[in-house]
Amino acid sequence: MENFQKEKVTPAQKPGLFRRLAALAVAAALALGLAACDVSGVVPGGSADVIPNPAASASTVDSVNAPFEMHFIDVGQALSVLIECDGQFMLYDGGNVDDGSLVVSYLQNQGVEGLEYVFCSHAHEDHVGGLAAALAYFPANHVYAPVTEASTKCFQDFVKYTQQQGLQVEVPAVGTTWQLGGATITQLGPVAQYSDTNDTSLVLRIDYGATSFLLTGDMEADAERDLVNSGANLKVDVLQVGHHGSSTSTSYVFLNAVLPEMGIISCGVNNKYGHPHEETLSILRDAGVDVYRTDLLGTITIGSDGQNYTVGTEHYATDAELNPTAPAASSTAQQAYIGNVNSKKFHLPTCPNLPAEKNQILFSSYDEAVAAGYTPCSTCIQ
């Protein structure tokens, strides 16, 4: 496993997404930004603020060896995340049914003997499928899902092995918090009822010291918007990019609320869905998010000491491979507009009359702004 040290960027150092998008909208500003960011010496899977860890750069390691670790297990076109803090473990999703033995083996290798919490983000097989195997092998204290029943055999097996432990699948409420060692887990979503199973995904924020993480399952744009409007604290360092990098997730509005340094995409090599989609990669690039992908890097492990975090990957991949989109791809394909929540007018990012950032709302299209009840600025939109 390759191992790199990532210095945490404080909120004061990190520019808002609006300002970054505005810069991308101006060709000269874009050119200056590219000239100022020389990535010729960047380590695999990183960006210019990722530097090699001298203690490990010449060797492979089994773990990032930190008091807090988040493992994005390479389960192909699926999702499974193991989290360890101070010797306690939780599992968020288990991949497909066929991934069950791989997940169990990985947990064994990490020294797992029991799980404090098991979360099924939602009832689709590529998230719940392998959880039955994990529950058949490891004792758990609590098991959670957004529903207690579903028609698929894989979900019914998940319920069966939960009940064999004398437990019931619990449906947690938004605002519920849990402790995992020194880490705090908070459920942020879903904040409404949805007919789309992806939007029912349990959204978890995890804080350890000054570092923060967001797990979103397959949450899509409708649930993202509702979550942003709920006022939840979404700003984190590391985002699990929703729905395997599909363009149905990771909307401009949501990404502006999260402003992560890193985006982790769990997807399969040459998967039939084309994940991650170019639109999503372009939006992440425009937002200055470092992309890490299991299809190219294998299992990705993030370790935190509460201040900084270390990223370990199984395989090598360059920045250009991880995010092959052109720097201005999304801004040329789709024009962003900035609304003023007070005046209800919307502007181009280059408008001289932009509101203060706290009064801004981002729209990904002209029609979206109009549908939200905003009118175009007469200065910048003719």
GROMACS .gro file of C-alpha atoms in nm:
model
  382
    1MET     CA    1   0.000   0.000   0.000
    2GLU     CA    2   0.134   0.341  -0.101
    3ASN     CA    3   0.130   0.586   0.190
    4PHE     CA    4   0.116   0.966   0.180
    5GLN     CA    5   0.082   1.241   0.437
    6LYS     CA    6  -0.199   1.489   0.378
    7GLU     CA    7  -0.194   1.816   0.570
    8LYS     CA    8  -0.538   1.934   0.674
    9VAL     CA    9  -0.642   2.270   0.528
   10THR     CA   10  -0.818   2.497   0.775
   11PRO     CA   11  -1.147   2.663   0.674
   12ALA     CA   12  -0.972   3.000   0.654
   13GLN     CA   13  -0.731   2.864   0.394
   14LYS     CA   14  -0.996   2.701   0.175
   15PRO     CA   15  -1.171   2.932  -0.074
   16GLY     CA   16  -1.546   2.902  -0.129
   17LEU     CA   17  -1.672   2.702  -0.425
   18PHE     CA   18  -1.846   3.011  -0.561
   19ARG     CA   19  -1.518   3.198  -0.583
   20ARG     CA   20  -1.350   2.899  -0.744
   21LEU     CA   21  -1.629   2.865  -1.001
   22ALA     CA   22  -1.616   3.237  -1.071
   23ALA     CA   23  -1.245   3.207  -1.141
   24LEU     CA   24  -1.310   2.917  -1.375
   25ALA     CA   25  -1.562   3.126  -1.565
   26VAL     CA   26  -1.293   3.374  -1.665
   27ALA     CA   27  -1.036   3.236  -1.907
   28ALA     CA   28  -0.756   3.456  -1.783
   29ALA     CA   29  -0.817   3.359  -1.424
   30LEU     CA   30  -0.822   2.993  -1.524
   31ALA     CA   31  -0.491   3.026  -1.704
   32LEU     CA   32  -0.334   3.195  -1.405
   33GLY     CA   33  -0.467   2.925  -1.174
   34LEU     CA   34  -0.317   2.650  -1.385
   35ALA     CA   35   0.016   2.828  -1.410
   36ALA     CA   36   0.028   2.863  -1.033
   37CYS     CA   37  -0.035   2.492  -0.971
   38ASP     CA   38   0.257   2.287  -1.099
   39VAL     CA   39   0.165   1.922  -1.049
   40SER     CA   40   0.469   1.775  -1.220
   41GLY     CA   41   0.605   1.643  -0.891
   42VAL     CA   42   0.279   1.526  -0.743
   43VAL     CA   43   0.271   1.187  -0.576
   44PRO     CA   44   0.023   0.924  -0.703
   45GLY     CA   45  -0.337   0.998  -0.623
   46GLY     CA   46  -0.261   1.332  -0.469
   47SER     CA   47  -0.250   1.702  -0.541
   48ALA     CA   48   0.010   1.970  -0.488
   49ASP     CA   49  -0.050   1.980  -0.112
   50VAL     CA   50   0.009   1.606  -0.072
   51ILE     CA   51   0.368   1.520   0.009
   52PRO     CA   52   0.534   1.179   0.049
   53ASN     CA   53   0.564   1.044   0.399
   54PRO     CA   54   0.944   0.994   0.433
   55ALA     CA   55   0.896   0.709   0.677
   56ALA     CA   56   0.694   0.500   0.435
   57SER     CA   57   0.742   0.627   0.081
   58ALA     CA   58   0.996   0.356  -0.004
   59SER     CA   59   0.799   0.062   0.132
   60THR     CA   60   0.452  -0.085   0.143
   61VAL     CA   61   0.246  -0.078   0.461
   62ASP     CA   62  -0.052  -0.280   0.578
   63SER     CA   63  -0.220   0.014   0.746
   64VAL     CA   64  -0.189   0.387   0.785
   65ASN     CA   65  -0.159   0.307   1.157
   66ALA     CA   66  -0.356   0.592   1.311
   67PRO     CA   67  -0.599   0.609   1.606
   68PHE     CA   68  -0.878   0.674   1.354
   69GLU     CA   69  -0.891   0.483   1.025
   70MET     CA   70  -1.146   0.474   0.744
   71HIS     CA   71  -1.108   0.190   0.492
   72PHE     CA   72  -1.285   0.212   0.156
   73ILE     CA   73  -1.266  -0.158   0.073
   74ASP     CA   74  -1.226  -0.235  -0.296
   75VAL     CA   75  -1.550  -0.424  -0.360
   76GLY     CA   76  -1.575  -0.327  -0.727
   77GLN     CA   77  -1.901  -0.164  -0.840
   78ALA     CA   78  -2.032  -0.143  -0.485
   79LEU     CA   79  -1.955   0.020  -0.149
   80SER     CA   80  -1.816  -0.104   0.181
   81VAL     CA   81  -1.649   0.117   0.441
   82LEU     CA   82  -1.483  -0.006   0.760
   83ILE     CA   83  -1.417   0.253   1.030
   84GLU     CA   84  -1.194   0.199   1.331
   85CYS     CA   85  -1.138   0.438   1.619
   86ASP     CA   86  -0.949   0.360   1.936
   87GLY     CA   87  -0.995  -0.015   1.885
   88GLN     CA   88  -1.369  -0.001   1.811
   89PHE     CA   89  -1.515  -0.083   1.469
   90MET     CA   90  -1.820  -0.003   1.259
   91LEU     CA   91  -1.917  -0.113   0.908
   92TYR     CA   92  -2.107   0.102   0.658
   93ASP     CA   93  -2.236  -0.120   0.375
   94GLY     CA   94  -2.096  -0.455   0.266
   95GLY     CA   95  -2.083  -0.456  -0.114
   96ASN     CA   96  -2.265  -0.718  -0.322
   97VAL     CA   97  -2.358  -1.067  -0.200
   98ASP     CA   98  -2.053  -1.207  -0.378
   99ASP     CA   99  -1.833  -0.961  -0.186
  100GLY     CA  100  -1.930  -1.105   0.151
  101SER     CA  101  -1.628  -1.336   0.190
  102LEU     CA  102  -1.391  -1.060   0.077
  103VAL     CA  103  -1.536  -0.818   0.334
  104VAL     CA  104  -1.515  -1.078   0.613
  105SER     CA  105  -1.154  -1.159   0.520
  106TYR     CA  106  -1.061  -0.790   0.512
  107LEU     CA  107  -1.216  -0.730   0.854
  108GLN     CA  108  -1.035  -1.031   0.996
  109ASN     CA  109  -0.705  -0.898   0.864
  110GLN     CA  110  -0.774  -0.566   1.036
  111GLY     CA  111  -0.819  -0.741   1.370
  112VAL     CA  112  -1.196  -0.703   1.390
  113GLU     CA  113  -1.357  -0.932   1.645
  114GLY     CA  114  -1.687  -0.748   1.683
  115LEU     CA  115  -1.870  -0.450   1.537
  116GLU     CA  116  -2.014  -0.172   1.750
  117TYR     CA  117  -2.243  -0.062   1.466
  118VAL     CA  118  -2.345  -0.198   1.128
  119PHE     CA  119  -2.510   0.047   0.887
  120CYS     CA  120  -2.689  -0.047   0.568
  121SER     CA  121  -2.708   0.280   0.378
  122HIS     CA  122  -3.005   0.161   0.170
  123ALA     CA  123  -3.163  -0.157   0.041
  124HIS     CA  124  -2.983  -0.206  -0.292
  125GLU     CA  125  -2.773  -0.521  -0.327
  126ASP     CA  126  -2.443  -0.346  -0.398
  127HIS     CA  127  -2.466  -0.194  -0.048
  128VAL     CA  128  -2.654  -0.449   0.164
  129GLY     CA  129  -2.549  -0.770  -0.011
  130GLY     CA  130  -2.232  -0.852   0.182
  131LEU     CA  131  -2.366  -0.748   0.523
  132ALA     CA  132  -2.528  -1.087   0.585
  133ALA     CA  133  -2.187  -1.255   0.567
  134ALA     CA  134  -2.037  -0.997   0.801
  135LEU     CA  135  -2.321  -1.044   1.051
  136ALA     CA  136  -2.290  -1.423   1.025
  137TYR     CA  137  -1.927  -1.397   1.134
  138PHE     CA  138  -1.893  -1.091   1.360
  139PRO     CA  139  -2.109  -1.010   1.663
  140ALA     CA  140  -2.264  -0.663   1.647
  141ASN     CA  141  -2.414  -0.433   1.908
  142HIS     CA  142  -2.650  -0.238   1.681
  143VAL     CA  143  -2.769  -0.274   1.321
  144TYR     CA  144  -2.924   0.016   1.130
  145ALA     CA  145  -3.098   0.070   0.795
  146PRO     CA  146  -3.349   0.321   0.653
  147VAL     CA  147  -3.613   0.045   0.634
  148THR     CA  148  -3.678  -0.281   0.815
  149GLU     CA  149  -3.828  -0.469   0.520
  150ALA     CA  150  -3.754  -0.506   0.149
  151SER     CA  151  -3.857  -0.761  -0.112
  152THR     CA  152  -3.508  -0.873  -0.214
  153LYS     CA  153  -3.349  -1.189  -0.077
  154CYS     CA  154  -3.023  -1.007  -0.001
  155PHE     CA  155  -3.202  -0.761   0.229
  156GLN     CA  156  -3.404  -1.042   0.388
  157ASP     CA  157  -3.079  -1.230   0.458
  158PHE     CA  158  -2.940  -0.913   0.617
  159VAL     CA  159  -3.244  -0.904   0.847
  160LYS     CA  160  -3.219  -1.279   0.914
  161TYR     CA  161  -2.859  -1.267   1.034
  162THR     CA  162  -2.932  -0.957   1.239
  163GLN     CA  163  -3.212  -1.144   1.415
  164GLN     CA  164  -2.993  -1.451   1.467
  165GLN     CA  165  -2.780  -1.230   1.690
  166GLY     CA  166  -3.087  -1.141   1.897
  167LEU     CA  167  -3.098  -0.794   1.739
  168GLN     CA  168  -3.350  -0.602   1.532
  169VAL     CA  169  -3.278  -0.374   1.240
  170GLU     CA  170  -3.324  -0.023   1.377
  171VAL     CA  171  -3.425   0.285   1.175
  172PRO     CA  172  -3.233   0.577   1.328
  173ALA     CA  173  -3.365   0.931   1.337
  174VAL     CA  174  -3.190   1.234   1.192
  175GLY     CA  175  -2.983   1.395   1.464
  176THR     CA  176  -2.895   1.067   1.636
  177THR     CA  177  -2.533   1.056   1.752
  178TRP     CA  178  -2.306   0.765   1.839
  179GLN     CA  179  -1.957   0.739   1.983
  180LEU     CA  180  -1.695   0.517   1.826
  181GLY     CA  181  -1.398   0.555   2.055
  182GLY     CA  182  -1.308   0.924   2.035
  183ALA     CA  183  -1.504   0.979   1.712
  184THR     CA  184  -1.857   1.117   1.698
  185ILE     CA  185  -2.100   0.991   1.435
  186THR     CA  186  -2.406   1.200   1.352
  187GLN     CA  187  -2.691   1.104   1.124
  188LEU     CA  188  -2.772   1.396   0.893
  189GLY     CA  189  -3.012   1.237   0.645
  190PRO     CA  190  -3.239   1.148   0.486
  191VAL     CA  191  -3.444   1.449   0.596
  192ALA     CA  192  -3.760   1.351   0.403
  193GLN     CA  193  -3.945   1.049   0.266
  194TYR     CA  194  -3.846   0.936  -0.084
  195SER     CA  195  -3.978   0.686  -0.335
  196ASP     CA  196  -3.632   0.655  -0.491
  197THR     CA  197  -3.438   0.401  -0.285
  198ASN     CA  198  -3.109   0.579  -0.350
  199ASP     CA  199  -3.242   0.894  -0.182
  200THR     CA  200  -3.327   0.697   0.133
  201SER     CA  201  -2.953   0.647   0.199
  202LEU     CA  202  -2.841   0.703   0.558
  203VAL     CA  203  -2.607   1.002   0.553
  204LEU     CA  204  -2.348   1.000   0.831
  205ARG     CA  205  -2.109   1.273   0.939
  206ILE     CA  206  -1.804   1.153   1.133
  207ASP     CA  207  -1.587   1.389   1.334
  208TYR     CA  208  -1.254   1.297   1.488
  209GLY     CA  209  -1.073   1.591   1.639
  210ALA     CA  210  -1.043   1.858   1.370
  211THR     CA  211  -1.090   1.609   1.084
  212SER     CA  212  -1.429   1.524   0.937
  213PHE     CA  213  -1.585   1.280   0.693
  214LEU     CA  214  -1.921   1.235   0.518
  215LEU     CA  215  -2.075   0.905   0.404
  216THR     CA  216  -2.362   0.947   0.159
  217GLY     CA  217  -2.438   0.602   0.015
  218ASP     CA  218  -2.621   0.656  -0.315
  219MET     CA  219  -2.796   0.983  -0.222
  220GLU     CA  220  -2.897   1.174  -0.536
  221ALA     CA  221  -2.966   1.538  -0.622
  222ASP     CA  222  -3.318   1.570  -0.472
  223ALA     CA  223  -3.211   1.441  -0.133
  224GLU     CA  224  -2.888   1.643  -0.155
  225ARG     CA  225  -3.085   1.964  -0.204
  226ASP     CA  226  -3.320   1.884   0.084
  227LEU     CA  227  -3.023   1.808   0.306
  228VAL     CA  228  -2.857   2.139   0.221
  229ASN     CA  229  -3.184   2.325   0.287
  230SER     CA  230  -3.215   2.153   0.626
  231GLY     CA  231  -2.920   2.357   0.751
  232ALA     CA  232  -2.716   2.049   0.844
  233ASN     CA  233  -2.344   2.101   0.903
  234LEU     CA  234  -2.208   1.946   0.584
  235LYS     CA  235  -1.859   2.096   0.554
  236VAL     CA  236  -1.607   1.812   0.583
  237ASP     CA  237  -1.256   1.722   0.474
  238VAL     CA  238  -1.339   1.392   0.303
  239LEU     CA  239  -1.653   1.312   0.105
  240GLN     CA  240  -1.767   0.969  -0.008
  241VAL     CA  241  -1.891   1.076  -0.348
  242GLY     CA  242  -2.251   0.962  -0.387
  243HIS     CA  243  -2.375   0.684  -0.615
  244HIS     CA  244  -2.028   0.571  -0.729
  245GLY     CA  245  -1.961   0.901  -0.904
  246SER     CA  246  -2.285   0.905  -1.105
  247SER     CA  247  -2.398   1.238  -1.254
  248THR     CA  248  -2.726   1.194  -1.063
  249SER     CA  249  -2.537   1.290  -0.747
  250THR     CA  250  -2.282   1.551  -0.637
  251SER     CA  251  -2.476   1.856  -0.752
  252TYR     CA  252  -2.319   2.202  -0.747
  253VAL     CA  253  -2.544   2.308  -0.460
  254PHE     CA  254  -2.446   2.008  -0.248
  255LEU     CA  255  -2.075   2.029  -0.324
  256ASN     CA  256  -2.069   2.396  -0.232
  257ALA     CA  257  -2.213   2.306   0.109
  258VAL     CA  258  -1.959   2.029   0.167
  259LEU     CA  259  -1.642   2.184   0.018
  260PRO     CA  260  -1.429   1.871   0.076
  261GLU     CA  261  -1.057   1.844   0.016
  262MET     CA  262  -1.092   1.483  -0.097
  263GLY     CA  263  -1.361   1.287  -0.277
  264ILE     CA  264  -1.357   0.906  -0.257
  265ILE     CA  265  -1.535   0.719  -0.537
  266SER     CA  266  -1.605   0.346  -0.493
  267CYS     CA  267  -1.662   0.191  -0.836
  268GLY     CA  268  -1.565  -0.110  -1.046
  269VAL     CA  269  -1.306  -0.133  -1.322
  270ASN     CA  270  -1.472  -0.069  -1.662
  271ASN     CA  271  -1.816  -0.095  -1.503
  272LYS     CA  272  -2.120  -0.102  -1.733
  273TYR     CA  273  -2.258   0.224  -1.591
  274GLY     CA  274  -1.955   0.430  -1.692
  275HIS     CA  275  -1.899   0.543  -1.332
  276PRO     CA  276  -1.757   0.783  -1.244
  277HIS     CA  277  -1.929   1.007  -1.497
  278GLU     CA  278  -1.740   1.287  -1.667
  279GLU     CA  279  -1.988   1.545  -1.538
  280THR     CA  280  -1.914   1.449  -1.178
  281LEU     CA  281  -1.538   1.443  -1.228
  282SER     CA  282  -1.556   1.788  -1.391
  283ILE     CA  283  -1.754   1.935  -1.103
  284LEU     CA  284  -1.507   1.789  -0.855
  285ARG     CA  285  -1.216   1.930  -1.053
  286ASP     CA  286  -1.374   2.276  -1.067
  287ALA     CA  287  -1.422   2.264  -0.691
  288GLY     CA  288  -1.058   2.175  -0.631
  289VAL     CA  289  -1.140   1.832  -0.486
  290ASP     CA  290  -0.870   1.563  -0.497
  291VAL     CA  291  -1.025   1.248  -0.647
  292TYR     CA  292  -0.943   0.898  -0.518
  293ARG     CA  293  -1.102   0.596  -0.692
  294THR     CA  294  -1.110   0.231  -0.592
  295ASP     CA  295  -1.121   0.116  -0.956
  296LEU     CA  296  -0.771   0.258  -1.006
  297LEU     CA  297  -0.624   0.266  -0.654
  298GLY     CA  298  -0.776  -0.046  -0.495
  299THR     CA  299  -0.862  -0.021  -0.127
  300ILE     CA  300  -0.815   0.333   0.004
  301THR     CA  301  -0.734   0.390   0.371
  302ILE     CA  302  -0.744   0.726   0.546
  303GLY     CA  303  -0.590   0.763   0.890
  304SER     CA  304  -0.630   1.062   1.120
  305ASP     CA  305  -0.454   1.173   1.436
  306GLY     CA  306  -0.725   1.433   1.492
  307GLN     CA  307  -0.531   1.711   1.318
  308ASN     CA  308  -0.385   1.575   0.995
  309TYR     CA  309  -0.461   1.268   0.793
  310THR     CA  310  -0.266   1.013   0.594
  311VAL     CA  311  -0.390   0.845   0.276
  312GLY     CA  312  -0.284   0.493   0.181
  313THR     CA  313  -0.368   0.323  -0.150
  314GLU     CA  314  -0.303  -0.025  -0.285
  315HIS     CA  315  -0.207   0.081  -0.636
  316TYR     CA  316  -0.044   0.368  -0.822
  317ALA     CA  317  -0.243   0.614  -1.034
  318THR     CA  318  -0.161   0.962  -1.155
  319ASP     CA  319  -0.382   1.267  -1.112
  320ALA     CA  320  -0.453   1.262  -1.486
  321GLU     CA  321  -0.578   0.903  -1.460
  322LEU     CA  322  -0.787   0.969  -1.150
  323ASN     CA  323  -0.956   1.272  -1.302
  324PRO     CA  324  -0.904   1.282  -1.680
  325THR     CA  325  -1.144   1.571  -1.741
  326ALA     CA  326  -1.026   1.896  -1.895
  327PRO     CA  327  -0.992   2.176  -1.637
  328ALA     CA  328  -1.281   2.379  -1.776
  329ALA     CA  329  -1.500   2.089  -1.890
  330SER     CA  330  -1.794   2.148  -1.660
  331SER     CA  331  -1.793   2.525  -1.684
  332THR     CA  332  -1.814   2.508  -2.063
  333ALA     CA  333  -2.075   2.235  -2.062
  334GLN     CA  334  -2.297   2.394  -1.800
  335GLN     CA  335  -2.314   2.757  -1.689
  336ALA     CA  336  -2.340   2.816  -1.315
  337TYR     CA  337  -2.541   3.108  -1.178
  338ILE     CA  338  -2.518   3.267  -0.835
  339GLY     CA  339  -2.838   3.379  -0.665
  340ASN     CA  340  -2.886   3.642  -0.395
  341VAL     CA  341  -3.110   3.494  -0.126
  342ASN     CA  342  -3.219   3.843  -0.021
  343SER     CA  343  -3.293   4.013  -0.354
  344LYS     CA  344  -3.397   3.689  -0.531
  345LYS     CA  345  -3.188   3.787  -0.834
  346PHE     CA  346  -2.931   3.560  -0.994
  347HIS     CA  347  -2.601   3.652  -1.158
  348LEU     CA  348  -2.318   3.519  -1.367
  349PRO     CA  349  -2.010   3.435  -1.156
  350THR     CA  350  -1.829   3.728  -1.325
  351CYS     CA  351  -2.092   3.988  -1.228
  352PRO     CA  352  -1.953   4.289  -1.036
  353ASN     CA  353  -2.267   4.293  -0.821
  354LEU     CA  354  -2.234   3.952  -0.657
  355PRO     CA  355  -2.379   3.932  -0.306
  356ALA     CA  356  -2.175   3.848   0.003
  357GLU     CA  357  -2.090   3.478   0.010
  358LYS     CA  358  -2.318   3.412   0.307
  359ASN     CA  359  -2.612   3.536   0.094
  360GLN     CA  360  -2.528   3.328  -0.212
  361ILE     CA  361  -2.701   3.023  -0.351
  362LEU     CA  362  -2.571   2.834  -0.651
  363PHE     CA  363  -2.782   2.722  -0.948
  364SER     CA  364  -2.652   2.486  -1.213
  365SER     CA  365  -2.868   2.632  -1.491
  366TYR     CA  366  -3.073   2.937  -1.591
  367ASP     CA  367  -3.392   2.732  -1.577
  368GLU     CA  368  -3.316   2.605  -1.227
  369ALA     CA  369  -3.277   2.962  -1.101
  370VAL     CA  370  -3.603   3.075  -1.262
  371ALA     CA  371  -3.787   2.770  -1.129
  372ALA     CA  372  -3.668   2.864  -0.779
  373GLY     CA  373  -3.833   3.207  -0.813
  374TYR     CA  374  -3.522   3.410  -0.896
  375THR     CA  375  -3.499   3.677  -1.169
  376PRO     CA  376  -3.190   3.747  -1.383
  377CYS     CA  377  -2.961   4.039  -1.301
  378SER     CA  378  -2.998   4.309  -1.566
  379THR     CA  379  -2.629   4.398  -1.545
  380CYS     CA  380  -2.470   4.063  -1.633
  381ILE     CA  381  -2.752   3.864  -1.798
  382GLN     CA  382  -2.898   4.022  -2.110
   0.00000   0.00000   0.00000
